[in-house]
Amino acid sequence: MAKTPKVAVLLAGCGHLDGAEVREAVLALLALDQHGAAFQCIAPNADQYHVVDHATGRPVPGARRNILEEASRIARMGQCLDLASAAAGDYDALVMPGGYGVAKNHCTFAIKGAEAEVRPDVAAFIRGFFDAGKPVGAICIAPALVALALSGRGAAELTLGNDAGCAEAMRTLGHHHKDTPNAREIVVDEVHKLVTTPAYMFDDAKLSDVWIGIERCVAEVLKRC
């Protein structure tokens, strides 16, 4: 009997403006479930960069929220593991939904672009999969986090849609950005076992197109487990 792959799903909170993009996260979990994979949601136990009112799109002065607590809204109570207790060796693959929290909480790409820093625990966790030759799927803005974590470790091929600024940042970091025309597309880097899809890097993407891209991304990740 074939082994059931166990996949780590790294979340950045809850809410596309300051955490994980909820639709991308749920669709990634659905795709993993439909393909017969087991999964574990994981998030750092730390404060978010800031809190954004999703009704107005504006930051809330003085407000604080915890990344792990917010990610648990998506994972369900008690089902999101503290990143401090997670190890790449316990999983066969890694999948990362997007959302601005990836570029604000896991790293500072939203603020500093190619000069951004990555949380040391997040960087170590991601690198653990690449060091072990395990596949990684990165959705929406999450490929930028991968690019930062892999800086200096060889050029990866990835996509962040067709945003010129993001593409230039990837080139600055030494990676190969491949423009994609819509949310249905994926880019597969066979050398690094990295699969990327743009999802809501296209703000006007249809939910059905985002699903197609994420399902294709997850399927390709699982093929490489």
PDB file of C-alpha atoms in Angstrom:
ATOM      1  CA  MET A   1       0.000   0.000   0.000  1.00  0.00           C
ATOM      2  CA  ALA A   2       1.344   3.415  -0.941  1.00  0.00           C
ATOM      3  CA  LYS A   3       2.324   5.677   1.911  1.00  0.00           C
ATOM      4  CA  THR A   4       0.003   8.609   2.597  1.00  0.00           C
ATOM      5  CA  PRO A   5       2.071  11.791   2.180  1.00  0.00           C
ATOM      6  CA  LYS A   6       2.067  14.143   5.140  1.00  0.00           C
ATOM      7  CA  VAL A   7       2.203  17.803   4.160  1.00  0.00           C
ATOM      8  CA  ALA A   8       3.056  20.846   6.260  1.00  0.00           C
ATOM      9  CA  VAL A   9       0.888  23.888   5.470  1.00  0.00           C
ATOM     10  CA  LEU A  10       2.551  27.069   6.680  1.00  0.00           C
ATOM     11  CA  LEU A  11       0.035  29.808   7.480  1.00  0.00           C
ATOM     12  CA  ALA A  12       0.641  33.502   8.153  1.00  0.00           C
ATOM     13  CA  GLY A  13      -2.479  34.353  10.152  1.00  0.00           C
ATOM     14  CA  CYS A  14      -6.026  34.841   8.872  1.00  0.00           C
ATOM     15  CA  GLY A  15      -7.077  37.513   6.400  1.00  0.00           C
ATOM     16  CA  HIS A  16      -5.501  38.513   3.105  1.00  0.00           C
ATOM     17  CA  LEU A  17      -4.429  42.026   4.186  1.00  0.00           C
ATOM     18  CA  ASP A  18      -2.489  41.030   7.307  1.00  0.00           C
ATOM     19  CA  GLY A  19      -2.401  37.218   7.413  1.00  0.00           C
ATOM     20  CA  ALA A  20      -3.056  34.187   5.225  1.00  0.00           C
ATOM     21  CA  GLU A  21      -5.382  34.566   2.243  1.00  0.00           C
ATOM     22  CA  VAL A  22      -8.328  32.555   3.519  1.00  0.00           C
ATOM     23  CA  ARG A  23      -9.571  31.350   0.136  1.00  0.00           C
ATOM     24  CA  GLU A  24      -6.106  30.212  -0.919  1.00  0.00           C
ATOM     25  CA  ALA A  25      -5.557  28.434   2.386  1.00  0.00           C
ATOM     26  CA  VAL A  26      -8.892  26.597   2.300  1.00  0.00           C
ATOM     27  CA  LEU A  27      -8.497  25.646  -1.362  1.00  0.00           C
ATOM     28  CA  ALA A  28      -4.998  24.300  -0.658  1.00  0.00           C
ATOM     29  CA  LEU A  29      -6.347  22.168   2.199  1.00  0.00           C
ATOM     30  CA  LEU A  30      -9.205  20.965  -0.007  1.00  0.00           C
ATOM     31  CA  ALA A  31      -6.799  20.004  -2.796  1.00  0.00           C
ATOM     32  CA  LEU A  32      -4.592  18.098  -0.357  1.00  0.00           C
ATOM     33  CA  ASP A  33      -7.618  16.278   1.039  1.00  0.00           C
ATOM     34  CA  GLN A  34      -8.975  15.388  -2.398  1.00  0.00           C
ATOM     35  CA  HIS A  35      -5.603  13.963  -3.395  1.00  0.00           C
ATOM     36  CA  GLY A  36      -5.509  11.777  -0.291  1.00  0.00           C
ATOM     37  CA  ALA A  37      -2.736  13.611   1.567  1.00  0.00           C
ATOM     38  CA  ALA A  38      -2.608  14.183   5.309  1.00  0.00           C
ATOM     39  CA  PHE A  39      -1.785  17.736   6.338  1.00  0.00           C
ATOM     40  CA  GLN A  40      -0.753  19.759   9.360  1.00  0.00           C
ATOM     41  CA  CYS A  41      -1.320  23.515   9.589  1.00  0.00           C
ATOM     42  CA  ILE A  42       1.610  25.356  11.183  1.00  0.00           C
ATOM     43  CA  ALA A  43       2.220  28.986  12.192  1.00  0.00           C
ATOM     44  CA  PRO A  44       4.659  30.962  14.349  1.00  0.00           C
ATOM     45  CA  ASN A  45       3.491  31.863  17.848  1.00  0.00           C
ATOM     46  CA  ALA A  46       4.225  35.582  17.490  1.00  0.00           C
ATOM     47  CA  ASP A  47       2.477  38.894  16.933  1.00  0.00           C
ATOM     48  CA  GLN A  48       1.483  39.968  13.452  1.00  0.00           C
ATOM     49  CA  TYR A  49       3.282  42.911  11.831  1.00  0.00           C
ATOM     50  CA  HIS A  50       0.034  44.860  12.236  1.00  0.00           C
ATOM     51  CA  VAL A  51      -3.739  44.424  12.166  1.00  0.00           C
ATOM     52  CA  VAL A  52      -5.810  45.589   9.206  1.00  0.00           C
ATOM     53  CA  ASP A  53      -9.555  46.242   9.270  1.00  0.00           C
ATOM     54  CA  HIS A  54     -10.718  44.121   6.329  1.00  0.00           C
ATOM     55  CA  ALA A  55     -13.891  46.203   5.971  1.00  0.00           C
ATOM     56  CA  THR A  56     -11.951  49.408   5.311  1.00  0.00           C
ATOM     57  CA  GLY A  57      -8.506  48.149   4.286  1.00  0.00           C
ATOM     58  CA  ARG A  58      -6.859  50.402   6.854  1.00  0.00           C
ATOM     59  CA  PRO A  59      -4.484  49.427   9.693  1.00  0.00           C
ATOM     60  CA  VAL A  60      -5.930  49.555  13.209  1.00  0.00           C
ATOM     61  CA  PRO A  61      -3.654  51.682  15.442  1.00  0.00           C
ATOM     62  CA  GLY A  62      -2.533  49.855  18.585  1.00  0.00           C
ATOM     63  CA  ALA A  63      -4.281  46.594  17.733  1.00  0.00           C
ATOM     64  CA  ARG A  64      -2.377  43.316  18.205  1.00  0.00           C
ATOM     65  CA  ARG A  65      -3.098  39.801  17.027  1.00  0.00           C
ATOM     66  CA  ASN A  66      -1.135  36.565  17.270  1.00  0.00           C
ATOM     67  CA  ILE A  67      -0.228  34.703  14.058  1.00  0.00           C
ATOM     68  CA  LEU A  68      -0.815  31.236  15.545  1.00  0.00           C
ATOM     69  CA  GLU A  69      -4.136  32.227  17.103  1.00  0.00           C
ATOM     70  CA  GLU A  70      -5.342  33.769  13.858  1.00  0.00           C
ATOM     71  CA  ALA A  71      -4.159  30.826  11.731  1.00  0.00           C
ATOM     72  CA  SER A  72      -6.111  28.549  14.061  1.00  0.00           C
ATOM     73  CA  ARG A  73      -9.290  30.179  12.736  1.00  0.00           C
ATOM     74  CA  ILE A  74      -8.546  28.460   9.430  1.00  0.00           C
ATOM     75  CA  ALA A  75      -7.089  25.219  10.803  1.00  0.00           C
ATOM     76  CA  ARG A  76      -9.852  24.882  13.435  1.00  0.00           C
ATOM     77  CA  MET A  77      -9.279  25.141  17.179  1.00  0.00           C
ATOM     78  CA  GLY A  78      -6.312  23.178  18.451  1.00  0.00           C
ATOM     79  CA  GLN A  79      -5.326  21.952  14.983  1.00  0.00           C
ATOM     80  CA  CYS A  80      -2.607  24.495  14.155  1.00  0.00           C
ATOM     81  CA  LEU A  81       0.870  23.576  15.367  1.00  0.00           C
ATOM     82  CA  ASP A  82       3.305  26.110  16.799  1.00  0.00           C
ATOM     83  CA  LEU A  83       6.211  26.448  14.358  1.00  0.00           C
ATOM     84  CA  ALA A  84       8.599  26.022  17.318  1.00  0.00           C
ATOM     85  CA  SER A  85       7.386  22.404  17.583  1.00  0.00           C
ATOM     86  CA  ALA A  86       7.590  21.645  13.855  1.00  0.00           C
ATOM     87  CA  ALA A  87      10.459  20.094  11.899  1.00  0.00           C
ATOM     88  CA  ALA A  88      10.807  19.596   8.159  1.00  0.00           C
ATOM     89  CA  GLY A  89      11.888  16.021   8.805  1.00  0.00           C
ATOM     90  CA  ASP A  90       8.389  15.159  10.006  1.00  0.00           C
ATOM     91  CA  TYR A  91       6.786  15.948   6.651  1.00  0.00           C
ATOM     92  CA  ASP A  92       7.021  14.856   3.040  1.00  0.00           C
ATOM     93  CA  ALA A  93       6.257  18.244   1.496  1.00  0.00           C
ATOM     94  CA  LEU A  94       5.498  21.880   2.273  1.00  0.00           C
ATOM     95  CA  VAL A  95       2.640  24.012   0.911  1.00  0.00           C
ATOM     96  CA  MET A  96       2.380  27.742   1.578  1.00  0.00           C
ATOM     97  CA  PRO A  97      -0.749  29.773   0.782  1.00  0.00           C
ATOM     98  CA  GLY A  98      -0.285  33.488   0.202  1.00  0.00           C
ATOM     99  CA  GLY A  99      -1.758  36.629   1.704  1.00  0.00           C
ATOM    100  CA  TYR A 100       0.005  39.798   2.809  1.00  0.00           C
ATOM    101  CA  GLY A 101       0.870  38.122   6.105  1.00  0.00           C
ATOM    102  CA  VAL A 102       3.444  36.066   4.220  1.00  0.00           C
ATOM    103  CA  ALA A 103       5.140  39.294   3.142  1.00  0.00           C
ATOM    104  CA  LYS A 104       4.647  41.066   6.496  1.00  0.00           C
ATOM    105  CA  ASN A 105       4.702  38.401   9.219  1.00  0.00           C
ATOM    106  CA  HIS A 106       6.991  35.702   7.788  1.00  0.00           C
ATOM    107  CA  CYS A 107       9.286  38.223   6.105  1.00  0.00           C
ATOM    108  CA  THR A 108       9.424  41.930   5.281  1.00  0.00           C
ATOM    109  CA  PHE A 109       9.038  41.667   1.502  1.00  0.00           C
ATOM    110  CA  ALA A 110       5.971  43.952   1.548  1.00  0.00           C
ATOM    111  CA  ILE A 111       8.091  46.699   3.132  1.00  0.00           C
ATOM    112  CA  LYS A 112      11.630  46.127   1.844  1.00  0.00           C
ATOM    113  CA  GLY A 113      11.262  44.124  -1.356  1.00  0.00           C
ATOM    114  CA  ALA A 114      14.455  42.346  -2.407  1.00  0.00           C
ATOM    115  CA  GLU A 115      16.239  43.666   0.698  1.00  0.00           C
ATOM    116  CA  ALA A 116      13.759  42.002   3.037  1.00  0.00           C
ATOM    117  CA  GLU A 117      14.603  39.777   5.979  1.00  0.00           C
ATOM    118  CA  VAL A 118      12.927  36.450   6.808  1.00  0.00           C
ATOM    119  CA  ARG A 119      12.008  35.336  10.313  1.00  0.00           C
ATOM    120  CA  PRO A 120      14.848  32.964  11.291  1.00  0.00           C
ATOM    121  CA  ASP A 121      12.472  30.176  12.348  1.00  0.00           C
ATOM    122  CA  VAL A 122      10.481  30.450   9.114  1.00  0.00           C
ATOM    123  CA  ALA A 123      13.656  30.512   6.997  1.00  0.00           C
ATOM    124  CA  ALA A 124      15.080  27.449   8.768  1.00  0.00           C
ATOM    125  CA  PHE A 125      11.815  25.525   8.337  1.00  0.00           C
ATOM    126  CA  ILE A 126      11.577  26.274   4.603  1.00  0.00           C
ATOM    127  CA  ARG A 127      15.253  25.535   3.955  1.00  0.00           C
ATOM    128  CA  GLY A 128      14.859  22.205   5.720  1.00  0.00           C
ATOM    129  CA  PHE A 129      12.581  20.975   2.920  1.00  0.00           C
ATOM    130  CA  PHE A 130      14.915  22.099   0.159  1.00  0.00           C
ATOM    131  CA  ASP A 131      17.967  20.684   1.948  1.00  0.00           C
ATOM    132  CA  ALA A 132      16.207  17.313   2.153  1.00  0.00           C
ATOM    133  CA  GLY A 133      15.082  17.406  -1.494  1.00  0.00           C
ATOM    134  CA  LYS A 134      11.415  17.523  -0.512  1.00  0.00           C
ATOM    135  CA  PRO A 135       8.847  19.292  -2.738  1.00  0.00           C
ATOM    136  CA  VAL A 136       7.488  22.742  -1.919  1.00  0.00           C
ATOM    137  CA  GLY A 137       4.373  24.452  -3.263  1.00  0.00           C
ATOM    138  CA  ALA A 138       4.142  28.234  -2.979  1.00  0.00           C
ATOM    139  CA  ILE A 139       0.967  30.160  -3.773  1.00  0.00           C
ATOM    140  CA  CYS A 140       0.422  33.852  -4.570  1.00  0.00           C
ATOM    141  CA  ILE A 141       3.111  35.965  -2.789  1.00  0.00           C
ATOM    142  CA  ALA A 142       4.652  32.929  -1.034  1.00  0.00           C
ATOM    143  CA  PRO A 143       7.202  32.395  -3.852  1.00  0.00           C
ATOM    144  CA  ALA A 144       8.809  35.672  -2.728  1.00  0.00           C
ATOM    145  CA  LEU A 145       9.309  34.156   0.725  1.00  0.00           C
ATOM    146  CA  VAL A 146      10.907  31.108  -0.898  1.00  0.00           C
ATOM    147  CA  ALA A 147      13.149  33.349  -3.002  1.00  0.00           C
ATOM    148  CA  LEU A 148      14.358  35.164   0.104  1.00  0.00           C
ATOM    149  CA  ALA A 149      14.903  31.936   2.049  1.00  0.00           C
ATOM    150  CA  LEU A 150      16.889  30.461  -0.857  1.00  0.00           C
ATOM    151  CA  SER A 151      18.936  33.571  -1.567  1.00  0.00           C
ATOM    152  CA  GLY A 152      22.511  32.497  -2.294  1.00  0.00           C
ATOM    153  CA  ARG A 153      21.544  28.851  -2.790  1.00  0.00           C
ATOM    154  CA  GLY A 154      21.149  28.827  -6.550  1.00  0.00           C
ATOM    155  CA  ALA A 155      18.595  30.254  -8.949  1.00  0.00           C
ATOM    156  CA  ALA A 156      15.041  28.990  -8.699  1.00  0.00           C
ATOM    157  CA  GLU A 157      12.380  29.336 -11.387  1.00  0.00           C
ATOM    158  CA  LEU A 158       9.091  30.652 -10.046  1.00  0.00           C
ATOM    159  CA  THR A 159       6.143  32.930 -10.719  1.00  0.00           C
ATOM    160  CA  LEU A 160       4.426  35.823  -8.984  1.00  0.00           C
ATOM    161  CA  GLY A 161       2.035  36.377 -11.880  1.00  0.00           C
ATOM    162  CA  ASN A 162       2.987  39.254 -14.134  1.00  0.00           C
ATOM    163  CA  ASP A 163       3.798  42.033 -11.661  1.00  0.00           C
ATOM    164  CA  ALA A 164       6.862  43.872 -12.997  1.00  0.00           C
ATOM    165  CA  GLY A 165       8.057  45.024  -9.564  1.00  0.00           C
ATOM    166  CA  CYS A 166       7.910  41.538  -8.079  1.00  0.00           C
ATOM    167  CA  ALA A 167       9.633  40.089 -11.131  1.00  0.00           C
ATOM    168  CA  GLU A 168      12.481  42.574 -10.785  1.00  0.00           C
ATOM    169  CA  ALA A 169      12.840  41.768  -7.078  1.00  0.00           C
ATOM    170  CA  MET A 170      13.130  38.072  -7.933  1.00  0.00           C
ATOM    171  CA  ARG A 171      15.844  38.829 -10.478  1.00  0.00           C
ATOM    172  CA  THR A 172      17.673  40.973  -7.918  1.00  0.00           C
ATOM    173  CA  LEU A 173      17.658  37.963  -5.591  1.00  0.00           C
ATOM    174  CA  GLY A 174      19.185  35.830  -8.336  1.00  0.00           C
ATOM    175  CA  HIS A 175      16.099  33.857  -9.330  1.00  0.00           C
ATOM    176  CA  HIS A 176      14.303  33.370 -12.643  1.00  0.00           C
ATOM    177  CA  HIS A 177      10.807  34.873 -12.708  1.00  0.00           C
ATOM    178  CA  LYS A 178       8.414  33.464 -15.285  1.00  0.00           C
ATOM    179  CA  ASP A 179       5.457  35.696 -16.107  1.00  0.00           C
ATOM    180  CA  THR A 180       2.110  33.902 -16.097  1.00  0.00           C
ATOM    181  CA  PRO A 181      -1.082  35.311 -17.669  1.00  0.00           C
ATOM    182  CA  ASN A 182      -3.676  34.147 -15.154  1.00  0.00           C
ATOM    183  CA  ALA A 183      -4.375  32.338 -11.883  1.00  0.00           C
ATOM    184  CA  ARG A 184      -4.751  28.944 -13.563  1.00  0.00           C
ATOM    185  CA  GLU A 185      -1.073  28.672 -14.395  1.00  0.00           C
ATOM    186  CA  ILE A 186       1.730  26.938 -12.527  1.00  0.00           C
ATOM    187  CA  VAL A 187       5.511  26.966 -12.866  1.00  0.00           C
ATOM    188  CA  VAL A 188       7.497  23.838 -11.997  1.00  0.00           C
ATOM    189  CA  ASP A 189      11.179  24.031 -11.084  1.00  0.00           C
ATOM    190  CA  GLU A 190      12.320  20.417 -11.330  1.00  0.00           C
ATOM    191  CA  VAL A 191      15.769  21.105  -9.895  1.00  0.00           C
ATOM    192  CA  HIS A 192      14.437  22.534  -6.626  1.00  0.00           C
ATOM    193  CA  LYS A 193      11.147  20.553  -6.636  1.00  0.00           C
ATOM    194  CA  LEU A 194       9.376  23.902  -6.352  1.00  0.00           C
ATOM    195  CA  VAL A 195       5.867  24.464  -7.742  1.00  0.00           C
ATOM    196  CA  THR A 196       4.387  27.971  -7.795  1.00  0.00           C
ATOM    197  CA  THR A 197       1.041  29.453  -8.847  1.00  0.00           C
ATOM    198  CA  PRO A 198      -0.031  33.131  -8.818  1.00  0.00           C
ATOM    199  CA  ALA A 199      -3.593  32.834  -7.425  1.00  0.00           C
ATOM    200  CA  TYR A 200      -4.648  36.249  -6.071  1.00  0.00           C
ATOM    201  CA  MET A 201      -1.551  37.999  -7.345  1.00  0.00           C
ATOM    202  CA  PHE A 202      -4.276  38.726  -9.905  1.00  0.00           C
ATOM    203  CA  ASP A 203      -6.685  40.768  -7.756  1.00  0.00           C
ATOM    204  CA  ASP A 204      -9.556  40.209 -10.169  1.00  0.00           C
ATOM    205  CA  ALA A 205      -9.020  36.449 -10.497  1.00  0.00           C
ATOM    206  CA  LYS A 206     -12.124  34.284 -10.487  1.00  0.00           C
ATOM    207  CA  LEU A 207     -12.332  31.907  -7.544  1.00  0.00           C
ATOM    208  CA  SER A 208     -12.706  29.005  -9.962  1.00  0.00           C
ATOM    209  CA  ASP A 209      -9.437  29.971 -11.694  1.00  0.00           C
ATOM    210  CA  VAL A 210      -7.642  30.273  -8.357  1.00  0.00           C
ATOM    211  CA  TRP A 211      -8.878  26.775  -7.515  1.00  0.00           C
ATOM    212  CA  ILE A 212      -7.578  25.365 -10.785  1.00  0.00           C
ATOM    213  CA  GLY A 213      -4.113  26.821 -10.199  1.00  0.00           C
ATOM    214  CA  ILE A 214      -3.929  25.692  -6.585  1.00  0.00           C
ATOM    215  CA  GLU A 215      -5.192  22.190  -7.364  1.00  0.00           C
ATOM    216  CA  ARG A 216      -2.618  21.864 -10.147  1.00  0.00           C
ATOM    217  CA  CYS A 217       0.113  23.134  -7.810  1.00  0.00           C
ATOM    218  CA  VAL A 218      -0.800  20.680  -5.051  1.00  0.00           C
ATOM    219  CA  ALA A 219      -1.058  17.778  -7.501  1.00  0.00           C
ATOM    220  CA  GLU A 220       2.441  18.452  -8.830  1.00  0.00           C
ATOM    221  CA  VAL A 221       3.855  18.754  -5.302  1.00  0.00           C
ATOM    222  CA  LEU A 222       2.362  15.402  -4.314  1.00  0.00           C
ATOM    223  CA  LYS A 223       3.712  13.717  -7.457  1.00  0.00           C
ATOM    224  CA  ARG A 224       7.192  14.523  -6.180  1.00  0.00           C
ATOM    225  CA  CYS A 225       6.747  13.153  -2.650  1.00  0.00           C
TER     226      CYS A 225
END
